[in-house]
XYZ file of C-alpha atoms in Angstrom:
716
model
C 66.402 2.944 43.276
C 65.960 -0.183 44.278
C 63.987 -1.332 41.044
C 67.081 0.004 39.774
C 68.922 -1.868 41.010
C 67.589 -5.714 41.193
C 67.167 -4.762 37.138
C 70.921 -4.065 36.218
C 70.959 -7.363 38.906
C 68.713 -9.722 37.054
C 69.863 -8.219 33.695
C 73.768 -9.018 34.611
C 72.677 -12.546 36.087
C 70.647 -13.440 32.394
C 74.449 -12.677 30.628
C 76.323 -15.137 32.745
C 73.815 -17.195 30.501
C 73.114 -15.810 27.013
C 74.957 -13.705 25.147
C 74.317 -10.321 24.621
C 71.940 -9.566 22.270
C 72.786 -7.501 18.774
C 72.463 -3.813 18.561
C 70.857 -4.007 15.436
C 67.946 -6.852 16.968
C 66.644 -3.874 19.315
C 67.137 -2.134 15.803
C 64.757 -3.923 13.844
C 62.436 -4.832 17.078
C 61.926 -0.917 17.585
C 61.046 -0.952 14.240
C 58.216 -3.838 14.276
C 56.648 -2.383 16.817
C 55.978 0.882 14.998
C 54.908 -0.973 12.112
C 52.383 -2.871 14.053
C 50.820 0.222 15.828
C 51.083 2.420 12.931
C 49.104 -0.905 11.090
C 46.535 -0.915 13.402
C 45.063 2.901 13.791
C 45.390 3.145 9.948
C 44.319 -0.723 7.949
C 40.625 0.969 9.191
C 42.220 4.100 7.522
C 43.022 2.315 4.545
C 40.330 -0.440 3.902
C 37.679 3.161 3.194
C 39.532 3.737 0.608
C 40.086 1.123 -0.987
C 36.376 -0.029 -0.012
C 32.734 1.662 -0.596
C 30.483 -0.278 1.945
C 26.604 -0.679 0.148
C 24.727 -0.067 3.581
C 21.035 -0.016 2.463
C 20.355 -3.471 1.506
C 18.553 -7.181 1.656
C 20.123 -9.637 0.490
C 17.596 -12.196 -0.868
C 18.252 -15.730 1.747
C 17.978 -19.145 2.036
C 14.133 -20.901 2.884
C 13.593 -24.564 3.129
C 10.705 -27.243 3.102
C 10.484 -30.963 3.843
C 11.448 -31.545 0.142
C 13.558 -28.386 -1.615
C 15.858 -25.809 -0.741
C 15.027 -21.875 -2.361
C 16.722 -18.740 -2.709
C 20.533 -17.880 -2.746
C 23.305 -17.707 -1.134
C 26.949 -16.655 -1.657
C 30.297 -18.385 -1.820
C 31.876 -18.619 2.001
C 34.057 -16.083 1.585
C 31.766 -13.712 -0.764
C 31.345 -13.236 -4.701
C 33.310 -10.770 -6.163
C 32.871 -9.944 -10.132
C 33.192 -6.950 -12.928
C 30.340 -4.789 -13.084
C 27.029 -4.647 -15.364
C 24.554 -2.078 -15.406
C 21.323 -4.074 -17.555
C 18.693 -1.456 -18.226
C 17.181 -3.042 -21.439
C 17.197 -6.158 -22.265
C 19.813 -5.161 -24.614
C 22.291 -5.345 -21.666
C 22.370 -9.049 -21.370
C 24.401 -9.895 -24.575
C 27.892 -8.413 -23.126
C 27.261 -10.356 -19.767
C 26.171 -13.221 -21.086
C 28.438 -13.586 -24.506
C 30.524 -10.101 -25.346
C 32.484 -9.073 -22.226
C 36.142 -9.588 -21.964
C 36.232 -9.738 -18.610
C 33.490 -11.901 -16.833
C 32.642 -13.318 -13.917
C 29.785 -10.160 -13.747
C 27.930 -8.639 -11.146
C 25.038 -7.502 -12.622
C 23.513 -3.868 -11.905
C 19.899 -4.863 -12.652
C 16.949 -2.090 -13.104
C 14.141 -3.907 -10.918
C 11.662 -3.533 -14.739
C 13.934 -6.713 -15.899
C 13.194 -8.501 -12.521
C 11.059 -10.659 -13.838
C 11.356 -14.874 -14.170
C 12.686 -15.461 -17.969
C 14.969 -13.175 -17.047
C 16.413 -13.990 -14.192
C 16.622 -17.516 -15.513
C 18.553 -16.728 -18.386
C 21.216 -15.557 -15.862
C 20.752 -19.036 -13.741
C 22.412 -21.167 -16.310
C 25.141 -19.341 -17.361
C 28.364 -19.289 -15.544
C 29.088 -16.011 -16.179
C 27.151 -14.105 -13.649
C 28.467 -14.269 -10.238
C 26.054 -12.017 -8.455
C 22.809 -9.176 -9.175
C 22.359 -6.190 -7.429
C 18.853 -5.301 -7.613
C 17.767 -1.300 -8.144
C 14.047 -0.806 -7.333
C 11.526 0.328 -9.871
C 10.067 3.707 -9.966
C 7.245 3.666 -10.693
C 5.960 0.111 -9.634
C 5.897 -2.099 -12.558
C 3.249 -1.434 -14.734
C 2.376 -4.646 -15.903
C 2.538 -5.869 -12.282
C 5.150 -8.298 -10.513
C 4.383 -11.143 -7.856
C 7.497 -13.198 -7.281
C 4.823 -15.900 -5.688
C 3.572 -19.256 -6.836
C 0.295 -18.249 -8.867
C -1.671 -20.877 -6.246
C -0.612 -20.109 -3.315
C -0.243 -22.498 -0.314
C -0.925 -25.356 -2.764
C -1.613 -28.148 -0.375
C -1.476 -26.844 2.436
C -5.172 -25.628 2.609
C -8.600 -27.928 2.583
C -8.647 -28.435 -1.188
C -6.984 -32.548 -2.021
C -7.646 -34.989 -3.643
C -10.005 -36.326 -0.816
C -11.828 -33.588 -0.251
C -12.918 -31.443 -3.507
C -10.491 -32.733 -5.308
C -12.073 -30.209 -8.558
C -10.678 -27.111 -6.866
C -7.471 -28.596 -5.914
C -3.920 -26.516 -6.966
C -6.295 -24.416 -8.165
C -7.973 -25.860 -10.486
C -11.023 -24.478 -10.079
C -9.302 -21.124 -10.491
C -5.417 -19.713 -11.005
C -5.784 -16.957 -7.673
C -2.937 -15.130 -8.132
C -1.693 -14.960 -11.887
C 1.067 -12.655 -11.986
C 3.101 -14.867 -9.315
C 5.962 -16.086 -11.855
C 7.547 -18.240 -8.933
C 10.842 -16.626 -8.770
C 10.764 -16.690 -4.686
C 10.248 -19.787 -4.588
C 13.268 -20.681 -7.389
C 17.803 -21.329 -6.057
C 20.267 -19.284 -6.844
C 23.343 -20.760 -6.371
C 24.614 -16.580 -6.256
C 23.991 -13.758 -4.089
C 21.007 -11.420 -4.884
C 21.111 -7.875 -3.469
C 18.413 -4.909 -3.266
C 19.279 -1.883 -3.411
C 17.215 0.177 -0.959
C 18.570 3.417 -1.242
C 18.959 5.319 -4.639
C 21.868 7.571 -3.994
C 23.825 4.185 -3.564
C 23.277 2.428 -6.543
C 23.887 6.693 -8.603
C 26.855 5.415 -6.867
C 27.366 2.611 -8.294
C 26.045 3.656 -11.958
C 28.751 6.612 -11.319
C 31.527 3.926 -11.240
C 30.185 1.995 -13.631
C 30.733 5.186 -16.186
C 33.878 5.978 -15.124
C 35.273 2.563 -15.840
C 33.426 0.208 -17.212
C 31.823 1.213 -19.916
C 32.867 -0.691 -23.074
C 34.714 2.510 -25.471
C 34.176 1.817 -28.621
C 33.230 -1.767 -28.634
C 35.911 -2.809 -26.981
C 36.106 -3.958 -23.591
C 36.758 -1.709 -21.268
C 40.490 -1.473 -19.925
C 42.274 -2.304 -16.319
C 41.556 -1.353 -13.253
C 37.679 -2.191 -13.667
C 35.261 -1.153 -11.503
C 33.917 -4.264 -8.796
C 30.871 -5.040 -6.738
C 31.365 -8.722 -3.781
C 28.719 -9.284 -2.681
C 28.500 -11.323 0.806
C 25.293 -13.621 1.678
C 26.751 -17.099 2.394
C 24.229 -20.173 3.820
C 24.910 -22.354 7.097
C 22.145 -25.010 5.264
C 21.297 -26.903 2.594
C 18.912 -29.187 0.498
C 15.934 -29.488 2.806
C 14.224 -28.904 6.468
C 15.333 -32.588 6.906
C 18.512 -32.406 6.929
C 18.897 -29.649 8.437
C 17.126 -30.058 11.536
C 19.062 -33.547 11.737
C 22.327 -31.366 11.540
C 20.900 -28.968 14.333
C 19.974 -31.540 16.041
C 22.480 -33.901 16.297
C 24.978 -30.722 17.123
C 23.271 -29.850 20.147
C 22.991 -33.673 20.587
C 26.875 -34.743 21.030
C 28.824 -31.730 20.635
C 30.128 -28.968 23.588
C 29.355 -25.571 20.529
C 26.901 -26.868 18.660
C 26.660 -25.126 15.763
C 22.581 -24.774 14.666
C 22.484 -24.365 10.457
C 18.709 -23.750 10.199
C 15.710 -22.277 13.022
C 12.071 -22.624 12.007
C 9.758 -19.912 10.262
C 7.843 -19.000 13.947
C 6.222 -15.936 15.696
C 2.744 -15.371 17.889
C -0.596 -15.147 17.165
C -2.543 -12.044 18.634
C -5.207 -12.265 19.711
C -8.718 -11.372 22.404
C -12.343 -12.150 23.224
C -14.637 -9.460 23.046
C -16.079 -11.026 26.215
C -13.106 -12.054 28.957
C -12.691 -15.919 28.621
C -10.308 -17.931 31.339
C -7.480 -17.242 29.473
C -5.862 -20.484 31.820
C -8.649 -22.168 31.577
C -11.475 -23.945 29.569
C -14.860 -22.342 27.781
C -17.926 -24.125 28.369
C -18.940 -26.742 25.668
C -21.865 -24.950 25.203
C -20.831 -21.336 25.139
C -20.333 -20.505 21.254
C -17.745 -18.341 20.125
C -17.811 -16.446 16.333
C -14.319 -15.980 15.288
C -13.042 -12.892 13.445
C -9.572 -13.792 11.703
C -6.909 -12.298 9.317
C -3.231 -12.862 8.614
C -0.261 -10.025 9.640
C 2.896 -10.841 7.399
C 3.925 -11.044 4.644
C 7.152 -11.800 2.018
C 8.787 -10.735 -0.420
C 11.361 -12.575 -2.356
C 13.631 -10.494 0.136
C 14.920 -11.309 3.243
C 12.922 -9.020 5.297
C 10.978 -6.388 2.915
C 8.253 -7.607 3.117
C 5.992 -3.935 3.039
C 2.388 -6.418 2.429
C -0.321 -3.481 1.811
C -2.917 -5.401 1.096
C -2.157 -8.771 1.389
C -2.153 -8.260 4.385
C -2.285 -4.221 6.833
C -5.768 -3.276 4.824
C -7.066 -6.891 6.387
C -5.921 -6.686 9.662
C -6.507 -2.614 9.650
C -10.007 -3.281 8.958
C -10.390 -6.089 11.218
C -8.342 -3.052 14.744
C -11.422 -1.013 13.489
C -14.453 -3.161 13.871
C -13.394 -4.835 16.943
C -12.420 -0.764 18.337
C -15.666 -0.441 17.326
C -17.338 -3.867 18.740
C -15.851 -2.921 21.851
C -17.542 0.486 22.181
C -21.113 -1.196 22.207
C -23.155 -0.738 25.265
C -24.149 -4.212 25.498
C -21.798 -6.640 24.640
C -22.301 -8.604 27.878
C -25.474 -9.315 26.745
C -24.732 -10.760 23.639
C -25.416 -14.459 23.621
C -22.103 -16.007 21.680
C -18.723 -13.957 22.249
C -16.033 -12.928 19.400
C -12.428 -13.576 19.558
C -10.481 -11.619 17.427
C -7.154 -13.273 15.957
C -4.165 -12.912 13.699
C -2.774 -15.179 12.793
C 1.008 -15.432 11.483
C 3.241 -17.480 9.220
C 0.643 -17.661 6.936
C 2.063 -17.247 3.397
C 4.614 -19.980 4.594
C 2.098 -22.805 4.402
C -0.187 -21.171 7.346
C 1.582 -21.048 10.000
C -0.186 -19.484 12.865
C -3.493 -20.853 12.069
C -2.593 -24.508 11.659
C -0.824 -24.070 15.323
C -4.107 -23.149 16.824
C -6.712 -25.887 15.263
C -3.735 -28.642 16.459
C -3.445 -26.555 20.096
C -7.498 -26.171 20.096
C -7.518 -30.327 18.990
C -4.849 -31.479 22.018
C -6.590 -28.886 23.890
C -3.592 -26.364 24.897
C -6.240 -23.897 23.859
C -9.259 -22.128 26.130
C -11.240 -22.817 23.190
C -12.537 -26.033 21.691
C -12.802 -26.474 17.811
C -16.635 -27.437 19.217
C -17.258 -23.774 20.251
C -16.605 -22.412 17.246
C -20.122 -21.002 15.735
C -18.894 -19.870 13.073
C -15.959 -18.053 10.872
C -14.940 -14.772 9.498
C -12.160 -14.274 7.429
C -10.937 -10.591 6.186
C -8.909 -10.815 4.003
C -7.095 -8.358 0.656
C -10.283 -6.005 0.805
C -8.139 -2.211 0.300
C -8.525 -3.051 -3.936
C -12.139 -3.266 -4.815
C -13.897 -2.566 -7.930
C -17.377 -0.462 -7.733
C -17.145 -0.811 -3.872
C -17.873 -4.931 -4.226
C -16.641 -6.680 -1.449
C -17.198 -10.210 -2.557
C -18.271 -13.095 0.507
C -16.229 -16.414 -0.227
C -17.919 -19.805 0.847
C -16.435 -23.907 0.995
C -19.271 -25.751 -2.164
C -17.925 -28.948 -0.503
C -19.472 -28.605 3.500
C -22.056 -26.838 2.152
C -22.494 -29.371 1.020
C -23.937 -30.814 4.423
C -27.947 -29.586 5.468
C -26.813 -27.734 8.102
C -23.980 -25.628 7.563
C -25.636 -24.574 4.526
C -28.416 -23.539 6.870
C -25.678 -21.671 9.399
C -23.593 -20.451 5.873
C -26.855 -18.509 4.157
C -27.694 -17.404 7.736
C -25.274 -15.979 7.396
C -24.153 -14.471 3.937
C -27.569 -13.424 4.588
C -26.473 -11.090 8.076
C -23.581 -9.772 6.559
C -25.636 -8.964 3.185
C -28.537 -7.354 5.047
C -25.371 -5.108 7.532
C -23.693 -3.609 3.985
C -27.471 -2.263 3.757
C -27.026 2.013 3.317
C -23.266 1.732 3.910
C -21.482 2.386 0.104
C -19.971 -1.183 0.615
C -22.162 -3.821 -1.017
C -21.129 -7.400 -0.737
C -21.696 -10.028 -2.830
C -21.657 -14.101 -3.122
C -19.379 -14.776 -5.007
C -20.655 -18.256 -6.282
C -21.727 -21.785 -4.870
C -19.527 -23.650 -7.432
C -16.496 -21.245 -6.093
C -13.823 -22.451 -4.019
C -12.067 -20.250 -1.333
C -9.052 -18.151 -1.629
C -5.887 -18.766 0.012
C -7.858 -18.468 3.361
C -6.596 -19.505 6.980
C -9.870 -20.900 7.296
C -9.928 -23.972 4.842
C -6.906 -25.414 7.775
C -10.132 -24.491 9.984
C -12.154 -26.462 7.235
C -9.342 -29.063 7.686
C -10.576 -30.315 10.833
C -14.544 -29.849 11.398
C -17.932 -28.747 8.530
C -16.918 -24.708 9.859
C -19.754 -22.496 8.933
C -17.775 -19.618 7.610
C -17.059 -16.844 5.202
C -14.494 -15.024 3.569
C -14.350 -11.332 2.298
C -12.209 -9.811 -0.374
C -11.943 -7.797 -3.004
C -11.447 -10.155 -5.942
C -13.920 -12.093 -6.441
C -11.928 -14.634 -9.235
C -8.002 -14.046 -8.675
C -6.698 -11.233 -7.058
C -6.769 -7.718 -7.713
C -3.913 -7.180 -6.302
C -0.739 -7.718 -8.598
C 1.714 -7.046 -6.620
C 1.232 -9.921 -3.832
C 4.071 -11.529 -1.760
C 6.600 -8.484 -3.488
C 8.382 -5.653 -2.143
C 5.636 -3.186 -4.648
C 3.002 -3.489 -2.180
C 3.038 -0.462 -1.284
C 1.158 2.832 0.199
C 0.173 3.731 -2.993
C -0.789 -0.251 -4.698
C -3.961 0.688 -2.131
C -3.613 4.957 -2.999
C -2.647 6.046 -0.056
C -2.041 9.328 -0.475
C -1.335 12.927 0.875
C -0.645 16.213 0.275
C 2.227 17.794 0.107
C 3.942 19.564 2.787
C 2.370 17.235 5.482
C 4.645 17.115 8.899
C 4.798 14.145 10.103
C 2.052 14.486 12.955
C -0.180 15.868 10.022
C 0.287 12.963 7.961
C -0.523 10.984 11.597
C -3.183 12.473 11.302
C -4.514 12.598 8.219
C -7.958 11.243 6.966
C -7.061 9.303 3.645
C -9.608 8.207 1.369
C -7.684 4.532 1.698
C -8.759 4.943 5.439
C -12.597 6.410 4.687
C -13.158 2.872 2.260
C -11.434 0.842 5.070
C -14.048 2.378 7.908
C -17.164 1.606 5.701
C -15.874 -2.095 5.667
C -14.931 -2.438 9.130
C -18.502 -0.767 10.086
C -20.277 -2.972 8.191
C -18.376 -6.284 9.485
C -18.577 -5.135 13.110
C -22.562 -5.018 12.794
C -22.539 -8.416 11.031
C -21.116 -9.969 13.802
C -22.876 -8.002 16.234
C -26.208 -9.123 15.205
C -24.231 -12.727 14.851
C -23.896 -12.934 18.278
C -27.402 -12.599 18.761
C -27.445 -8.321 18.950
C -31.229 -7.231 19.091
C -30.704 -3.579 19.449
C -29.770 -1.009 16.359
C -26.860 -1.346 14.780
C -26.594 2.130 13.051
C -24.880 3.151 15.968
C -22.228 1.150 15.339
C -19.123 3.477 13.039
C -16.090 2.539 12.561
C -13.623 5.407 12.952
C -11.221 6.701 9.920
C -8.927 8.925 12.040
C -8.000 5.440 14.249
C -7.831 3.475 10.267
C -5.349 6.366 9.091
C -3.315 6.509 11.691
C -3.035 2.807 11.731
C -2.107 3.019 7.516
C 0.283 5.509 8.441
C 1.886 2.767 11.419
C 1.827 0.290 9.640
C 2.583 0.775 5.923
C 4.859 4.084 6.315
C 6.667 5.250 9.677
C 6.291 2.968 12.656
C 8.024 4.747 15.097
C 5.308 7.611 15.676
C 4.085 9.576 18.857
C 0.880 7.325 18.370
C 2.612 3.554 18.573
C 5.438 5.187 21.054
C 2.067 5.964 23.487
C 0.462 3.106 23.735
C 3.517 0.411 24.093
C 5.679 -0.953 27.598
C 8.316 1.274 27.779
C 11.201 -1.696 27.448
C 9.332 -1.857 23.917
C 10.166 1.221 22.424
C 13.272 0.053 20.358
C 10.856 -2.835 18.178
C 9.340 1.275 16.556
C 12.159 1.121 13.314
C 11.127 3.706 10.847
C 10.396 1.590 7.880
C 7.348 -0.584 8.558
C 8.234 -4.525 7.352
C 5.941 -8.062 7.937
C 8.266 -11.050 7.903
C 7.800 -13.862 10.042
C 10.256 -14.419 12.220
C 12.758 -17.421 13.280
C 13.119 -16.607 17.058
C 11.425 -13.511 18.744
C 8.008 -12.264 17.730
C 8.956 -9.545 14.881
C 7.163 -5.961 15.246
C 4.446 -5.742 14.708
C 3.631 -9.042 16.181
C 3.880 -6.255 19.110
C 2.254 -3.385 17.529
C -1.140 -5.581 16.013
C -0.717 -6.544 20.392
C -0.925 -3.507 21.616
C -3.011 -1.344 19.640
C -5.340 -3.790 19.841
C -5.002 -3.893 23.317
C -5.381 -0.128 23.064
C -8.549 -0.047 21.168
C -10.457 -2.306 22.838
C -8.851 -2.308 26.185
C -9.509 0.341 30.203
C -7.985 2.137 31.600
C -7.167 0.997 35.362
C -6.204 3.483 38.039
C -3.448 1.544 39.100
C -0.005 2.436 39.781
C 3.280 0.901 38.647
C 4.134 -1.834 40.172
C 0.370 -2.885 40.669
C 0.259 -2.945 36.812
C 3.369 -5.784 36.544
C 2.176 -7.426 38.786
C -1.049 -7.309 38.947
C -1.416 -11.001 40.678
C -0.853 -9.311 44.220
C -4.248 -7.323 43.517
C -7.028 -10.045 44.897
C -9.449 -7.959 42.592
C -7.962 -8.134 39.540
C -9.514 -11.000 37.709
C -5.492 -12.218 36.504
C -6.731 -15.013 34.720
C -9.280 -13.166 32.671
C -6.922 -9.959 31.831
C -3.660 -8.821 30.647
C -2.471 -5.768 32.174
C 0.328 -3.377 30.360
C 2.183 -0.452 31.511
C 2.480 1.624 27.741
C 4.297 4.791 28.313
C 1.706 7.448 27.469
C 1.502 10.470 25.621
C 4.370 13.175 26.045
C 2.723 16.009 29.443
C 1.642 19.720 26.559
C 4.115 21.014 29.730
C 7.100 18.973 30.025
C 9.635 16.048 27.659
C 7.829 13.537 29.972
C 4.971 10.938 29.243
C 2.192 10.079 30.751
C 1.991 6.476 31.810
C -0.766 4.716 32.691
C -2.148 1.119 33.179
C -3.750 -0.781 30.219
C -6.610 -3.476 31.384
C -7.344 -6.366 27.667
C -8.267 -9.502 26.693
C -5.708 -9.740 24.584
C -3.485 -12.693 24.500
C -0.985 -14.249 22.105
C -0.490 -17.842 21.205
C 2.564 -19.943 19.740
C 2.699 -20.144 15.700
C 4.977 -22.668 15.434
C 4.075 -25.093 12.983
C 3.346 -28.612 14.740
C 5.781 -30.438 12.308
C 8.506 -28.756 14.602
C 7.052 -30.241 18.115
C 6.299 -33.490 17.125
C 9.869 -33.373 15.104
C 8.034 -34.820 11.911
C 10.197 -32.616 9.202
C 9.249 -34.130 6.562
C 5.113 -33.595 7.448
C 2.899 -32.535 3.555
C -0.011 -32.066 6.231
C 1.816 -29.119 8.730
C 4.585 -26.367 6.928
C 7.725 -26.993 7.841
C 9.949 -23.589 6.433
C 12.394 -22.807 8.628
C 14.794 -20.086 6.909
C 18.684 -20.812 6.503
C 21.196 -19.232 9.569
C 24.441 -17.444 7.855
C 27.315 -15.110 9.978
C 28.051 -11.566 7.788
C 25.705 -9.745 4.698
C 27.172 -7.093 3.000
C 27.739 -5.722 -0.199
C 30.690 -3.208 -1.136
C 32.064 -1.883 -4.397
C 35.701 -1.170 -5.382
C 38.385 -1.162 -8.027
C 40.451 -4.323 -9.523
C 43.261 -4.252 -11.404
C 43.707 -7.261 -14.087
C 45.717 -10.357 -13.696
C 48.698 -9.452 -14.806
C 49.431 -7.082 -13.232
C 48.218 -9.080 -9.944
C 50.179 -11.744 -10.658
C 53.729 -9.291 -11.359
C 52.395 -7.951 -7.922
C 53.105 -10.757 -6.003
C 55.950 -11.626 -8.344
C 57.433 -9.307 -6.886
C 56.565 -9.048 -3.096
C 57.512 -13.043 -3.100
C 61.016 -11.134 -4.911
C 61.184 -8.638 -1.728
C 60.285 -10.648 0.668
C 63.453 -13.239 -0.506
C 65.825 -10.699 -0.564
C 64.942 -9.457 3.049
C 65.222 -12.268 3.914
C 69.246 -13.140 2.835
C 69.744 -10.005 3.855
C 68.626 -10.405 7.039
C 70.702 -13.411 7.470
C 73.890 -12.116 5.619
C 73.030 -8.692 8.044
C 72.614 -10.781 10.969
C 76.149 -13.704 10.243
C 78.681 -10.127 10.344
C 76.929 -8.882 13.236
C 80.147 -8.287 14.946
C 81.159 -7.102 12.317
C 79.765 -4.322 11.301
C 78.155 -2.950 14.525
C 81.195 -4.112 16.734
C 81.608 -0.916 19.086
C 86.043 0.023 18.920
C 88.144 -0.235 22.076
C 88.446 3.271 23.882
C 92.568 3.411 23.097
C 92.697 5.023 27.007
C 91.675 1.852 28.199
C 94.526 -0.065 30.595
C 93.788 -3.785 31.255
C 94.940 -4.966 34.907
């Protein structure tokens, strides 16, 4: 009651200062509030009725280096066009010349996604964007959007070192490379990953856009809108300067691009002090491979042959060596190294060399006895694995002796195996490889193992088609995910043979004297790794070997594109797979494992400790975690150009990735321009009429809404 009287008192006080609002105002206000409430509840459902979102897509994004920008982008508000399906080259005539409703959004068959067609589309204003459907099966002629000479200019060969081999003068390594990934497109290009969504677009096209009797289709037409606006432009020099100025002088800085970066993963056969320096007289053999790949589309990088086949073989060889009983007696240590960012001008290897030169790494270049690199190894002809060496450094007599010894040990290790190792030839240069970055710093004896003598066997290098099928992985039908994980494929057996030969050769190279017949890579382990890194990361084995707080990294479809901020899934998983295969289970509690510095005998500088999830208990749904001790470490894989702020460097990689705000795609029906103009004009007319009506009603409100005086009332 008190609140009611107070309210009336306030109203009375207000009435003494302002005239009472007319009655119609309360009615209008209630109506307005009701409309707004209804709009907030129904806005999303109205949008769903208008638009069909495409949820399984991958965009082409903008990348930049010291001199160029490559990739694709849309306008800031997205690009829209009428859909036209192109399944054969003749269909392009409608888009490029005949069609009456430009600009067009093209749904392009994957078999037509090539340089010739793309340059036609790039040169016209009648195209506003592109959606590419994956070709199934993969294009038989091959498809590689990479360069014919990968990482040209950043390897060892130049006008000052082996000029006859520079710029792939001697050997064109990737002859099917179209360079499409290194073109700059002013319109958005998306990959359609889901066949069902591709069919939805085709059905919309069939229903609304198919030309009838040689004439253009009638409105409404099916249209597509693609959003992929990129913030960075011109080059890494420009975008990094803008980001630097923003960070320095702005309260709310807006960074426009980020350097490509991640982490290298490495471990040693015999533990070393990771915070100290290896003795100068201690010799170390480096075994290396890359763990990243690339394709035209962002984060679509299966890399089955270009990356996975080699690093899986590398991991299997590391496991086989760690099972040898006398590894602690070997006179030379072995370092297993997995480089990130190698696709983009050797980011990981150039950074490790830089750190070694600056004494920021436990090893120095002088500690390196020899270098063995596993490159593409899954597509062998007649079981031959080719050994590539550097003909320039071999002109040095001492290097030649060591290289010849290395080749002999490798060849002898393959005797009795199903893998035959042959030398590619003294005059043959090195293929694109991390080893080249080490040779730029010092003449190191080394060999690169590949399945090709000259040009790549891989017809899908750096493309979305470098999939398990490309390395002939086949499974029987009807297997469950768990059965598929454990099934040993012919590919796994083949790669296990390569790992066995490599492990035996490394043992001999490190000074091992015992019989090597017992050194054997496990095909079952190789099968598990191939399944996890190529088919399904979220499997029971990967779940059991990672930390509990990392279980979110286990996506379904593995991709191996380098990151710009945090370690990608591949880096994490290579780290923990290597720890699982080469480490030791130790009897420590969770607290002790996570804080080993509290244990006097932990030797934390020598080992890394990880508390992992473990396998599921057969009798319950809970896991049995445990502690793993290993020598696995990480080191930064960020190009030295960004440490030195030399964004225009020609010595080091300068690749950056543009930032963006949103990436999305959707289809909808669009009306004719005439109907849109008529709708706009009618809407404006209704608005003007409503304003005029409101004004006159307000002006005559005292007449229209007056309350007649009660005839029985008496005034005193």
